[in-house]
Coordinates of C-alpha atoms and ligand atoms in Angstrom, one line a residue:
M461 CA -42.9 -75.7 74.4
L462 CA -40.3 -74.0 75.3
F463 CA -38.4 -70.2 73.8
M464 CA -35.7 -67.9 74.7
C465 CA -32.9 -70.5 75.9
G466 CA -29.2 -71.0 76.0
I467 CA -27.4 -72.9 73.9
I468 CA -24.1 -74.7 73.9
G469 CA -22.9 -77.6 72.2
Y470 CA -18.9 -79.1 72.9
V471 CA -16.2 -81.0 71.2
G472 CA -12.4 -80.6 71.7
P473 CA -9.8 -81.5 74.2
R474 CA -11.0 -80.1 77.9
D475 CA -12.6 -81.9 80.2
A476 CA -17.0 -80.8 78.5
R477 CA -19.2 -80.9 81.3
E478 CA -16.9 -78.0 83.1
V479 CA -16.2 -76.1 79.2
I480 CA -20.5 -76.4 79.3
I481 CA -21.0 -74.8 82.5
A482 CA -19.0 -72.0 82.1
G483 CA -20.4 -71.3 79.4
L484 CA -24.6 -71.9 80.7
R485 CA -23.1 -69.7 83.6
R486 CA -23.0 -67.1 81.0
L487 CA -26.0 -68.2 78.8
E488 CA -27.7 -68.3 82.0
Y489 CA -29.8 -64.1 81.1
R490 CA -31.4 -66.4 78.3
G491 CA -33.6 -68.3 81.2
Y492 CA -32.7 -69.9 84.8
D493 CA -36.1 -72.1 84.9
S494 CA -33.7 -75.0 85.0
A495 CA -30.6 -76.1 83.2
G496 CA -29.2 -79.6 82.0
I497 CA -26.1 -80.6 80.1
A498 CA -25.2 -84.1 78.0
V499 CA -22.1 -85.9 77.7
V500 CA -20.9 -88.7 75.6
A501 CA -17.5 -90.9 77.3
D502 CA -16.9 -94.3 75.8
G503 CA -19.9 -94.5 73.9
R504 CA -21.9 -93.9 76.8
L505 CA -24.7 -90.7 77.2
S506 CA -24.7 -89.7 80.7
V507 CA -27.4 -86.4 81.9
A508 CA -27.7 -84.6 84.7
K509 CA -31.4 -81.7 84.5
K510 CA -32.3 -79.8 87.5
A511 CA -35.2 -77.3 87.7
G512 CA -34.5 -73.7 89.4
K513 CA -31.0 -71.7 88.3
L514 CA -27.8 -73.1 87.1
A515 CA -26.9 -73.4 91.5
N516 CA -28.8 -76.4 91.4
L517 CA -28.0 -78.4 88.0
E518 CA -24.1 -77.6 89.9
A519 CA -24.9 -78.8 93.5
E520 CA -26.1 -82.8 92.0
L521 CA -23.5 -82.5 89.2
A522 CA -20.8 -81.9 92.6
T523 CA -23.4 -85.0 94.6
I524 CA -23.3 -87.9 91.3
D525 CA -20.6 -89.9 89.4
F526 CA -20.3 -87.5 86.4
P527 CA -17.7 -88.9 82.7
V528 CA -14.6 -86.9 82.3
A529 CA -16.1 -86.4 78.3
H530 CA -14.4 -84.3 75.3
Q531 CA -18.3 -84.2 73.8
G532 CA -21.2 -82.8 75.2
I533 CA -24.9 -80.4 75.0
G534 CA -25.6 -78.4 77.9
H535 CA -29.2 -75.7 77.8
T536 CA -29.9 -72.6 80.5
R537 CA -34.2 -72.6 79.7
W538 CA -37.6 -70.1 80.0
A539 CA -40.2 -72.2 79.8
T540 CA -43.7 -71.2 79.0
H541 CA -46.0 -74.9 78.4
G542 CA -44.3 -77.1 80.3
G543 CA -43.6 -76.6 83.3
P544 CA -39.7 -75.5 84.8
T545 CA -39.2 -79.7 85.8
D546 CA -36.8 -82.1 86.5
E547 CA -38.5 -84.0 83.4
N548 CA -39.2 -81.1 81.3
A549 CA -35.0 -79.5 81.7
H550 CA -33.0 -80.6 78.5
P551 CA -31.4 -82.5 76.9
H552 CA -33.6 -84.6 76.4
V553 CA -33.3 -88.4 75.1
S554 CA -34.1 -90.7 73.0
A555 CA -36.2 -93.2 73.7
D556 CA -33.6 -95.7 72.9
G557 CA -30.8 -93.8 74.6
R558 CA -28.5 -92.7 72.1
V559 CA -30.1 -89.5 71.5
A560 CA -30.4 -86.4 73.5
V561 CA -30.7 -83.3 72.6
V562 CA -31.1 -79.4 73.7
H563 CA -33.6 -77.3 72.2
N564 CA -34.5 -73.5 72.3
G565 CA -37.6 -72.0 70.1
I566 CA -40.7 -73.6 69.3
I567 CA -41.7 -76.9 67.6
E568 CA -44.9 -76.0 66.3
N569 CA -46.1 -79.7 64.6
F570 CA -45.2 -81.3 68.1
S571 CA -48.3 -82.3 68.7
D572 CA -49.0 -84.6 65.4
L573 CA -45.4 -85.8 66.0
R574 CA -46.4 -86.5 69.7
A575 CA -49.3 -88.4 68.4
E576 CA -47.9 -89.5 65.9
L577 CA -44.7 -90.9 67.6
S578 CA -47.2 -92.6 70.9
N579 CA -49.1 -94.9 68.7
A580 CA -45.2 -95.9 67.3
G581 CA -45.1 -97.3 71.0
V582 CA -43.0 -94.3 72.2
E583 CA -42.9 -93.2 75.7
F584 CA -43.3 -89.6 76.5
K585 CA -41.1 -88.5 79.9
S586 CA -41.4 -85.4 79.8
E587 CA -44.4 -82.3 78.1
T588 CA -42.4 -80.8 76.0
D589 CA -42.4 -79.8 72.3
T590 CA -38.3 -81.0 72.5
E591 CA -38.8 -84.2 73.1
V592 CA -40.1 -85.2 69.5
A593 CA -37.2 -84.2 68.6
A594 CA -34.7 -86.6 69.7
H595 CA -37.6 -89.2 68.8
L596 CA -37.2 -88.5 65.5
L597 CA -33.6 -88.5 65.2
A598 CA -33.1 -92.0 66.7
A599 CA -35.4 -92.8 63.7
E600 CA -33.4 -91.2 61.3
L601 CA -30.6 -93.0 62.9
L602 CA -31.4 -96.1 61.9
G603 CA -31.6 -95.6 58.1
A604 CA -28.9 -92.5 58.0
D605 CA -25.3 -93.0 57.7
T606 CA -24.4 -89.3 59.8
L607 CA -25.9 -87.4 62.4
M608 CA -25.6 -84.9 59.9
D609 CA -28.2 -86.2 57.5
A610 CA -30.4 -88.0 60.5
M611 CA -30.4 -84.2 61.6
R612 CA -31.8 -82.6 58.3
A613 CA -34.0 -85.4 57.7
V614 CA -35.8 -84.8 61.5
V615 CA -35.3 -80.6 60.3
K616 CA -38.0 -81.5 57.1
R617 CA -40.1 -82.8 59.2
L618 CA -40.4 -79.5 61.8
D619 CA -42.5 -76.3 61.7
G620 CA -41.4 -73.5 63.7
A621 CA -38.8 -71.9 65.0
F622 CA -36.0 -74.2 66.5
T623 CA -32.4 -74.6 66.9
L624 CA -31.0 -77.9 67.8
V625 CA -28.3 -79.4 69.1
A626 CA -27.7 -83.1 69.5
V627 CA -24.8 -85.7 70.6
D628 CA -25.2 -89.3 69.8
I629 CA -23.8 -91.7 71.0
A630 CA -22.4 -94.0 68.3
G631 CA -21.0 -90.3 66.6
S632 CA -17.5 -89.5 66.9
G633 CA -16.3 -86.9 67.9
E634 CA -19.2 -84.9 67.3
V635 CA -22.2 -82.6 67.6
V636 CA -24.1 -82.1 65.1
A637 CA -27.0 -78.3 65.4
A638 CA -29.0 -76.6 63.0
R639 CA -30.8 -73.2 62.7
R640 CA -34.3 -72.3 61.3
N641 CA -35.6 -68.5 63.4
S642 CA -33.7 -69.2 66.5
P643 CA -29.7 -67.7 66.8
L644 CA -27.4 -70.2 66.0
V645 CA -23.4 -69.0 66.3
V646 CA -19.7 -71.6 66.3
G647 CA -16.9 -71.1 68.2
V648 CA -13.2 -71.1 65.9
G649 CA -11.2 -72.7 68.6
E650 CA -7.6 -74.1 68.0
G651 CA -8.2 -78.2 68.0
E652 CA -12.1 -77.7 69.3
N653 CA -15.5 -76.4 69.1
F654 CA -18.1 -74.9 69.8
V655 CA -21.6 -74.3 69.1
A656 CA -24.1 -71.9 70.8
S657 CA -26.7 -69.7 70.8
D658 CA -24.3 -66.6 71.2
V659 CA -21.0 -65.4 71.9
L660 CA -21.0 -65.0 75.3
A661 CA -21.0 -68.9 75.5
F662 CA -17.4 -69.5 74.1
I663 CA -15.4 -66.4 75.0
E664 CA -13.2 -67.2 77.1
H665 CA -12.2 -69.7 74.9
T666 CA -12.1 -67.7 71.3
R667 CA -13.8 -65.0 69.8
D668 CA -13.6 -66.2 66.5
V669 CA -17.5 -66.8 65.3
V670 CA -18.5 -68.1 62.3
E671 CA -22.0 -67.2 62.0
L672 CA -24.6 -69.5 60.4
G673 CA -27.3 -68.3 58.3
Q674 CA -31.4 -69.5 58.9
D675 CA -32.1 -73.3 57.5
Q676 CA -28.9 -75.2 58.6
I677 CA -26.7 -77.4 60.3
V678 CA -23.6 -77.1 61.3
R679 CA -21.1 -80.2 62.3
I680 CA -18.1 -79.7 64.5
T681 CA -15.8 -81.8 65.6
A682 CA -12.6 -81.0 67.6
D683 CA -10.7 -80.8 64.2
E684 CA -13.2 -79.0 61.5
I685 CA -16.5 -77.2 60.8
E686 CA -19.4 -78.4 58.5
V687 CA -22.3 -76.6 57.4
I688 CA -24.8 -77.5 54.7
G689 CA -28.3 -76.3 54.4
F690 CA -31.3 -78.4 55.0
D691 CA -31.1 -79.1 51.4
G692 CA -27.7 -80.8 51.6
Q693 CA -26.0 -78.6 49.6
P694 CA -22.7 -77.6 51.3
A695 CA -23.4 -73.7 52.4
E696 CA -21.9 -70.2 52.5
T697 CA -21.2 -69.1 55.7
T698 CA -19.5 -65.3 57.8
R699 CA -16.3 -65.6 59.8
Y700 CA -16.2 -62.5 61.9
H701 CA -14.1 -61.7 65.2
V702 CA -15.1 -60.5 68.3
D703 CA -13.8 -56.9 69.3
W704 CA -14.7 -57.3 72.7
D705 CA -12.9 -59.9 75.2
T706 CA -14.2 -62.2 78.1
S707 CA -14.5 -58.9 80.8
A708 CA -17.2 -57.8 78.8
A709 CA -18.5 -60.8 80.1
E710 CA -17.8 -60.0 84.0
K711 CA -20.2 -58.5 87.0
S712 CA -16.1 -56.6 87.0
G713 CA -17.2 -55.7 91.2
F714 CA -19.8 -54.4 90.4
D715 CA -22.7 -56.7 92.5
W716 CA -25.2 -57.0 89.4
F717 CA -24.3 -57.1 85.3
M718 CA -27.4 -54.1 85.6
R719 CA -25.2 -52.2 87.9
K720 CA -21.3 -52.1 85.6
E721 CA -24.2 -52.0 83.1
I722 CA -25.5 -48.5 84.4
F723 CA -21.4 -47.2 84.9
E724 CA -20.9 -48.0 80.9
Q725 CA -22.8 -45.6 79.8
P726 CA -20.3 -43.1 79.0
R727 CA -17.9 -45.8 77.5
A728 CA -20.9 -47.1 75.7
V729 CA -22.2 -43.8 73.9
A730 CA -19.1 -42.5 72.9
D731 CA -18.1 -45.9 71.4
T732 CA -21.3 -45.3 69.3
L733 CA -20.8 -42.1 68.6
L734 CA -17.4 -43.3 67.4
G735 CA -16.5 -41.9 63.8
R736 CA -19.1 -41.1 62.6
F737 CA -18.8 -37.4 61.6
N738 CA -16.0 -36.5 59.3
T739 CA -13.6 -33.4 59.5
K740 CA -16.5 -31.5 58.3
G741 CA -18.5 -32.8 60.4
E742 CA -20.8 -34.5 58.5
L743 CA -22.3 -37.7 59.8
V744 CA -20.7 -40.8 57.5
L745 CA -22.5 -43.8 58.1
D746 CA -20.9 -47.0 56.4
E747 CA -23.7 -49.3 57.5
M748 CA -26.4 -47.9 55.8
R749 CA -24.8 -48.7 52.4
G750 CA -27.2 -51.6 51.3
I751 CA -29.9 -48.4 51.1
S752 CA -29.2 -45.5 48.9
P753 CA -29.9 -41.4 49.1
E754 CA -31.5 -42.4 46.6
D755 CA -33.5 -44.4 48.3
L756 CA -33.8 -42.4 51.5
R757 CA -34.6 -38.9 49.3
R758 CA -37.9 -40.4 48.1
I759 CA -39.5 -42.3 51.6
N760 CA -42.7 -40.4 52.5
K761 CA -43.5 -42.5 55.3
I762 CA -41.1 -43.8 58.4
V763 CA -42.5 -46.8 60.7
I764 CA -40.3 -47.5 63.8
V765 CA -41.4 -50.8 64.8
A766 CA -40.2 -52.6 68.6
C767 CA -40.4 -53.7 71.5
G768 CA -40.2 -52.8 76.1
T769 CA -37.9 -50.8 76.1
A770 CA -36.4 -50.7 72.4
Y771 CA -40.0 -48.9 71.4
Y772 CA -39.7 -46.4 74.4
A773 CA -36.0 -45.7 72.7
G774 CA -38.5 -45.5 69.0
M775 CA -41.0 -43.2 70.7
V776 CA -37.9 -40.6 71.7
A777 CA -36.6 -40.9 67.6
K778 CA -40.1 -40.6 66.2
Y779 CA -40.1 -36.6 67.8
A780 CA -36.3 -35.6 66.8
I781 CA -36.8 -37.2 63.0
E782 CA -40.0 -36.1 62.6
H783 CA -38.4 -32.2 63.6
W784 CA -35.4 -33.0 62.0
T785 CA -36.6 -34.0 58.6
R786 CA -40.5 -33.0 58.8
V787 CA -41.2 -36.7 57.1
A788 CA -44.0 -38.4 59.3
C789 CA -42.9 -41.1 61.8
E790 CA -45.3 -43.6 63.0
V791 CA -44.3 -45.6 66.3
E792 CA -45.7 -48.9 66.4
V793 CA -45.2 -52.2 69.4
A794 CA -43.6 -54.7 67.2
S795 CA -45.9 -57.2 68.1
E796 CA -49.4 -55.4 67.0
F797 CA -47.3 -54.2 63.7
R798 CA -48.5 -56.9 61.3
Y799 CA -51.7 -58.0 62.3
R800 CA -53.5 -54.7 61.9
D801 CA -52.4 -55.0 58.0
P802 CA -50.4 -51.8 58.2
I803 CA -49.9 -49.3 55.0
I804 CA -46.4 -50.3 54.2
D805 CA -44.7 -49.5 50.5
P806 CA -42.0 -49.0 48.9
Q807 CA -42.3 -45.1 50.1
T808 CA -41.9 -46.8 53.4
L809 CA -38.9 -47.0 55.8
V810 CA -39.1 -49.2 58.3
V811 CA -36.9 -48.4 61.3
T812 CA -36.6 -51.2 63.7
I813 CA -35.0 -51.5 67.0
S814 CA -32.8 -54.0 69.1
Q815 CA -31.2 -55.3 71.2
S816 CA -30.4 -58.5 71.0
G817 CA -31.6 -59.2 67.1
E818 CA -33.7 -62.0 67.9
T819 CA -36.7 -60.7 69.5
A820 CA -39.5 -62.8 67.2
D821 CA -42.2 -59.7 67.1
T822 CA -39.4 -57.2 65.9
L823 CA -38.1 -59.9 63.5
M824 CA -42.2 -61.1 61.6
A825 CA -42.9 -57.2 61.5
I826 CA -39.9 -56.7 59.4
R827 CA -39.9 -60.3 57.5
H828 CA -44.2 -58.4 57.1
A829 CA -43.0 -54.6 55.7
R830 CA -40.2 -56.3 53.5
V831 CA -42.7 -58.2 52.3
Q832 CA -44.7 -55.0 50.8
G833 CA -41.9 -54.0 49.4
A834 CA -40.5 -51.0 51.9
K835 CA -36.7 -50.8 53.0
V836 CA -36.0 -51.9 56.9
I837 CA -33.1 -50.4 58.9
A838 CA -32.1 -52.0 61.8
I839 CA -30.8 -50.0 64.8
C840 CA -28.9 -53.2 66.5
N841 CA -26.3 -54.3 69.4
T842 CA -26.0 -57.4 68.4
N843 CA -22.9 -58.5 65.8
G844 CA -25.1 -60.6 62.9
A845 CA -28.1 -61.3 64.5
T846 CA -30.7 -62.8 63.1
I847 CA -32.8 -59.0 62.7
P848 CA -29.8 -57.0 60.4
R849 CA -29.5 -59.8 58.6
E850 CA -32.5 -59.6 57.6
S851 CA -32.3 -55.5 56.6
D852 CA -31.7 -53.9 54.2
A853 CA -29.0 -51.4 56.2
V854 CA -28.2 -51.6 59.5
I855 CA -26.8 -48.7 62.6
Y856 CA -24.5 -50.6 65.3
T857 CA -25.1 -49.4 68.1
H858 CA -21.4 -50.1 70.1
A859 CA -22.6 -51.3 74.2
G860 CA -21.4 -54.5 73.9
P861 CA -22.8 -57.7 75.4
E862 CA -25.7 -56.3 77.5
I863 CA -26.7 -59.6 80.3
G864 CA -28.3 -57.7 82.7
V865 CA -32.5 -59.0 81.7
A866 CA -32.9 -54.6 81.4
S867 CA -31.5 -52.8 79.3
T868 CA -29.7 -49.8 80.3
K869 CA -26.8 -49.5 78.1
G870 CA -29.3 -50.5 75.2
F871 CA -31.3 -48.0 75.9
L872 CA -29.4 -45.2 75.9
T873 CA -26.8 -46.8 72.8
Q874 CA -30.0 -47.1 70.7
L875 CA -31.0 -43.9 71.8
V876 CA -27.4 -42.6 69.9
A877 CA -28.8 -44.4 67.4
C878 CA -31.2 -43.3 65.8
Y879 CA -30.4 -39.9 67.0
L880 CA -27.7 -40.8 64.0
L881 CA -30.4 -41.6 61.8
G882 CA -32.3 -39.0 62.2
L883 CA -29.4 -36.0 61.2
Y884 CA -28.8 -38.4 58.1
L885 CA -31.7 -38.6 56.7
A886 CA -31.7 -34.4 57.3
Q887 CA -28.4 -33.9 56.1
V888 CA -28.9 -36.9 52.8
R889 CA -32.8 -35.2 52.1
G890 CA -31.3 -31.4 52.9
M891 CA -31.2 -29.7 56.5
K892 CA -34.3 -28.3 58.0
Y893 CA -32.5 -27.0 60.7
A894 CA -29.1 -26.1 60.2
D895 CA -28.2 -24.4 62.4
E896 CA -29.6 -26.5 65.6
I897 CA -28.2 -29.2 64.1
R898 CA -25.3 -28.3 64.4
I899 CA -25.7 -27.6 68.2
I900 CA -26.7 -30.7 68.7
T901 CA -24.6 -32.4 66.7
D902 CA -22.7 -30.3 69.4
E903 CA -23.7 -31.6 71.9
L904 CA -23.4 -35.3 71.3
E905 CA -20.7 -35.5 71.6
R906 CA -20.4 -34.3 75.2
T907 CA -22.9 -36.8 76.4
P908 CA -20.7 -38.7 77.0
A909 CA -19.6 -37.3 79.8
M910 CA -22.5 -36.0 81.2
V911 CA -24.7 -39.2 81.0
Q912 CA -20.6 -39.6 84.3
Q913 CA -21.6 -36.6 85.4
M914 CA -25.0 -38.2 86.3
L915 CA -23.1 -41.5 87.2
D916 CA -21.4 -39.3 89.7
G917 CA -24.3 -38.4 91.7
A918 CA -25.0 -42.2 92.6
E919 CA -25.4 -42.4 96.1
R920 CA -28.3 -40.0 96.3
I921 CA -30.0 -41.8 93.9
Y922 CA -29.9 -44.7 96.3
A923 CA -30.2 -42.9 99.4
L924 CA -33.9 -42.2 97.8
A925 CA -34.1 -45.7 97.0
H926 CA -33.7 -46.9 100.7
S927 CA -35.6 -44.2 101.5
L928 CA -38.3 -45.3 99.1
A929 CA -38.1 -48.8 100.0
E930 CA -41.6 -49.4 100.8
A931 CA -43.5 -46.9 98.9
G932 CA -45.4 -49.3 97.0
D933 CA -46.8 -47.4 93.7
F934 CA -44.6 -45.0 92.0
I935 CA -45.6 -42.6 88.9
F936 CA -43.4 -41.4 86.4
L937 CA -44.8 -38.2 84.8
G938 CA -42.9 -36.8 81.4
R939 CA -44.3 -34.6 78.0
H940 CA -42.7 -35.1 74.3
V941 CA -39.7 -37.2 74.9
G942 CA -39.9 -36.8 78.9
Y943 CA -42.9 -39.3 78.4
P944 CA -40.8 -42.4 77.1
V945 CA -38.2 -41.8 79.3
A946 CA -40.9 -42.0 82.0
L947 CA -42.9 -44.9 80.3
E948 CA -38.7 -46.4 81.0
G949 CA -38.2 -45.6 84.8
A950 CA -41.7 -47.2 85.2
L951 CA -40.8 -50.5 82.8
K952 CA -37.2 -50.4 85.1
L953 CA -39.1 -50.5 88.5
K954 CA -41.6 -53.1 87.6
E955 CA -39.0 -55.7 86.0
I956 CA -36.8 -55.7 88.3
A957 CA -38.7 -54.1 90.9
Y958 CA -41.8 -55.7 90.7
Q959 CA -43.0 -52.2 91.8
H960 CA -46.2 -50.9 90.3
A961 CA -45.5 -48.5 88.5
E962 CA -46.7 -46.3 85.4
G963 CA -45.9 -44.3 83.6
F964 CA -48.1 -41.6 82.0
A965 CA -48.4 -38.1 79.5
A966 CA -48.0 -35.5 82.3
G967 CA -51.0 -34.4 80.0
E968 CA -52.8 -36.9 80.7
L969 CA -52.7 -37.6 83.9
K970 CA -55.8 -35.2 84.7
H971 CA -58.0 -37.2 82.2
G972 CA -58.2 -40.3 84.8
A973 CA -55.3 -41.8 86.5
I974 CA -54.3 -38.4 88.7
A975 CA -57.4 -40.2 90.5
I976 CA -55.2 -43.1 91.2
I977 CA -52.8 -40.3 93.9
E978 CA -52.5 -41.1 97.3
P979 CA -50.6 -38.7 100.3
D980 CA -46.3 -39.9 99.9
M981 CA -46.8 -41.4 96.6
P982 CA -43.4 -41.2 95.2
V983 CA -44.7 -39.0 91.1
F984 CA -41.3 -38.8 89.3
V985 CA -41.3 -35.8 87.2
V986 CA -39.6 -35.1 84.0
V987 CA -38.8 -30.9 83.3
P988 CA -37.8 -29.6 79.7
P989 CA -35.1 -27.9 79.4
E990 CA -35.5 -23.5 79.9
G991 CA -35.5 -22.8 76.5
R992 CA -39.1 -24.8 75.4
D993 CA -40.8 -22.7 78.2
Q994 CA -44.8 -23.7 76.9
L995 CA -43.8 -26.8 78.1
R996 CA -42.0 -26.7 80.5
D997 CA -45.0 -24.9 81.7
K998 CA -47.4 -27.0 81.3
V999 CA -44.9 -29.1 83.4
L1000 CA -44.0 -27.3 86.5
S1001 CA -48.4 -26.9 86.4
N1002 CA -48.4 -30.6 86.5
I1003 CA -46.3 -31.4 89.7
K1004 CA -48.3 -28.3 91.1
E1005 CA -51.4 -30.6 90.3
V1006 CA -49.7 -34.4 92.1
K1007 CA -48.4 -32.0 94.3
A1008 CA -51.7 -30.5 95.8
R1009 CA -52.8 -33.8 96.0
G1010 CA -50.4 -34.9 98.4
A1011 CA -47.7 -36.8 96.2
Y1012 CA -44.1 -37.3 96.7
T1013 CA -42.1 -35.2 94.1
I1014 CA -38.9 -36.6 93.0
V1015 CA -38.4 -34.2 90.3
L1016 CA -36.0 -33.9 87.5
A1017 CA -34.3 -30.5 86.1
E1018 CA -31.9 -29.0 84.9
E1019 CA -29.1 -27.5 86.7
R1020 CA -30.2 -23.4 85.5
D1021 CA -33.6 -24.3 86.4
K1022 CA -34.3 -22.0 90.0
Q1023 CA -38.0 -22.5 89.1
I1024 CA -39.1 -25.6 90.6
S1025 CA -37.7 -25.3 94.5
E1026 CA -41.1 -25.2 95.9
D1027 CA -42.9 -28.1 94.2
A1028 CA -40.0 -30.6 94.5
D1029 CA -38.9 -33.1 98.0
V1030 CA -36.3 -33.7 96.2
I1031 CA -34.5 -32.3 93.1
I1032 CA -32.5 -34.3 90.8
R1033 CA -30.2 -32.2 89.2
L1034 CA -29.9 -32.5 85.3
P1035 CA -26.5 -31.2 83.1
H1036 CA -28.4 -28.5 79.8
L1037 CA -28.8 -30.4 76.8
S1038 CA -31.8 -29.8 73.9
T1039 CA -34.6 -30.7 74.8
L1040 CA -34.2 -33.5 72.1
L1041 CA -31.1 -34.7 73.7
Q1042 CA -32.2 -35.0 77.4
P1043 CA -33.4 -38.7 77.3
L1044 CA -29.9 -39.4 77.6
V1045 CA -29.1 -37.6 80.8
A1046 CA -32.6 -38.0 82.6
T1047 CA -33.1 -42.1 82.0
V1048 CA -29.5 -42.8 83.9
P1049 CA -31.3 -41.5 87.9
L1050 CA -33.8 -43.7 86.9
Q1051 CA -32.0 -46.7 86.0
L1052 CA -29.6 -46.4 89.1
F1053 CA -33.0 -45.3 91.3
A1054 CA -34.8 -49.0 90.1
C1055 CA -31.2 -51.1 90.5
E1056 CA -30.7 -50.3 93.6
L1057 CA -34.9 -50.9 94.9
A1058 CA -34.3 -53.3 93.1
T1059 CA -31.0 -55.3 95.9
V1060 CA -32.6 -53.3 99.4
L1061 CA -36.0 -55.4 98.0
G1062 CA -33.6 -58.6 98.1
H1063 CA -34.5 -59.4 94.1
D1064 CA -32.6 -60.9 91.8
V1065 CA -31.8 -58.0 89.8
D1066 CA -30.5 -59.9 86.7
Q1067 CA -32.4 -62.9 86.0
P1068 CA -35.2 -60.6 87.5
R1069 CA -38.5 -63.7 88.1
N1070 CA -40.5 -64.3 84.4
L1071 CA -38.2 -62.6 82.5
A1072 CA -35.5 -63.5 79.9
K1073 CA -33.3 -61.4 77.7
S1074 CA -34.6 -61.9 74.2
V1075 CA -37.9 -63.3 73.5
T1076 CA -37.0 -65.3 70.2
V1077 CA -40.4 -66.8 70.3
E1078 CA -43.9 -64.4 69.9
Ligands
M6R199 O1 -33.9 -57.0 72.6 P1 -34.5 -56.0 72.4 O2 -34.5 -54.6 72.1 O3 -35.4 -56.4 70.6 O4 -36.1 -56.7 73.6 C1 -36.9 -55.5 73.9 C2 -38.0 -55.9 74.8 O5 -37.9 -57.3 74.9 C3 -36.7 -56.1 75.8 O6 -36.4 -54.5 75.7 C4 -37.0 -55.3 77.1 O7 -39.0 -54.3 77.4 C5 -36.0 -55.0 78.5 N1 -36.2 -56.6 79.3 C6 -36.4 -53.8 79.4 O8 -35.7 -53.3 79.9

């Protein structure tokens, strides 16, 4: 089985191989265990596929005679079952050599189908679920008029989540794709068309996109796009124009996408705030149309569901929403949500946060919530992705495409969207702390410049990363909203620098974990702003506790905070912000630190081992 892959199909006058390899390069962040390509030229199918990164496939293509073709498909894979081998790499070809298929998702009933096909004499060449689709398609083609008809017959036999893209040697200049629970978009060119997992794959050729709905099949030729439902009826689609260009998908002089994305944060935060307030200072969230102010006044509980970094944004949101609205707010890891039979009803507002909008755990959580009658608001960075499509309302973050596997600008813009949602709920339901909310609104407007200020100090953070390259273990501490910042700092180090890093609620440390503190162990501590003195004093005590056990303390504290010097080995200064907004600046040095440490250690920062950008299976 294989998941979370990048797929592309092309029909048009260019050399399909060049278009597909360039597209796969942009999709490689979705998976990089193996890559492959299949093209049809002069009624013949040519396939090349290789385990490892795309570079291996490119090296292979440089040594073989691969035809110039004008229709083809490509794939970059993130494997689970069925290791990353040449055989398991996509495309998979039917036994008769007639069709080639690439696939993203899981065909859940593949064992039964494989047994059925094996009994009928089909010999399998790989351990993947995808290969059954290739053989089924070839079998259906014997009795079908078109590849589209055959695809329609095949998808009826498949359970699970899948995007399938196929070429047929007998088809006249066409690529056919089907979509269920897995992303697929169509790029509309002039005299050429594309299908892909996401827009990045073809952004250098067109910014006009047709978004495919659930259970739809598309057939592209150079001049036509035909979409039908799995029921065979012509299907409605949404067309849109992408408002970013190829520069968003280039490293633009940076060594890593992640570093570029960290440095894009002032712009991303500003864009996410843009146009949200009217001249009276009131919030206007146009995208909330699907949920009326009456609906929002009726709710008596908010549940936030998300995964990974987005979950940490949700933890920050809980503090802000509960404080500003006095509505009880829970936050939960999406993968746990539906399995514990959560108490959800029509008076519950479910908020989901997802950069990609395709995370399967999150998607399943909102489906579960909607069945219980809850309204769902999505906070999402990807226009038209499945999660916003299946939500009642959406607040889009405007981070632009995030390509580095480690989320950075995604996180900061999610925080902004969470604050906007909290303020909006307070506005709609009656503001309890009107003065405070006015201050917060003013501060939000100033945060892009503050994020920039943190970036201006990058060299110092890089020097710190170099000095701690051998440390091996890292602890991150925070209280209140500093706690999710600590968790996020630790996650960044784990995922790209492969370091043992743990984030704790600072007060929890002495309930056990303080035992792991060793002399010279780096401990990052986020200190709340002055004004939250009770909270702050507790954190200052926690710094003393770890310092007394020999820790090397790296303290993130406000510029005006003069009290911390004696216990801090290193001080990272933060501009003043209200406590609730502090994560917007405190996270930035932790991102820079992780990026630099991973670089020093020689890791591939954008494509860390074992990970893929979006996790499209549970
Ligand atoms: O696309 P999503 O925001 O739903 O993704 C959720 C997590 O998979 C994601 O944040 C992941 O934890 C990142 N790689 C963290 O940097």
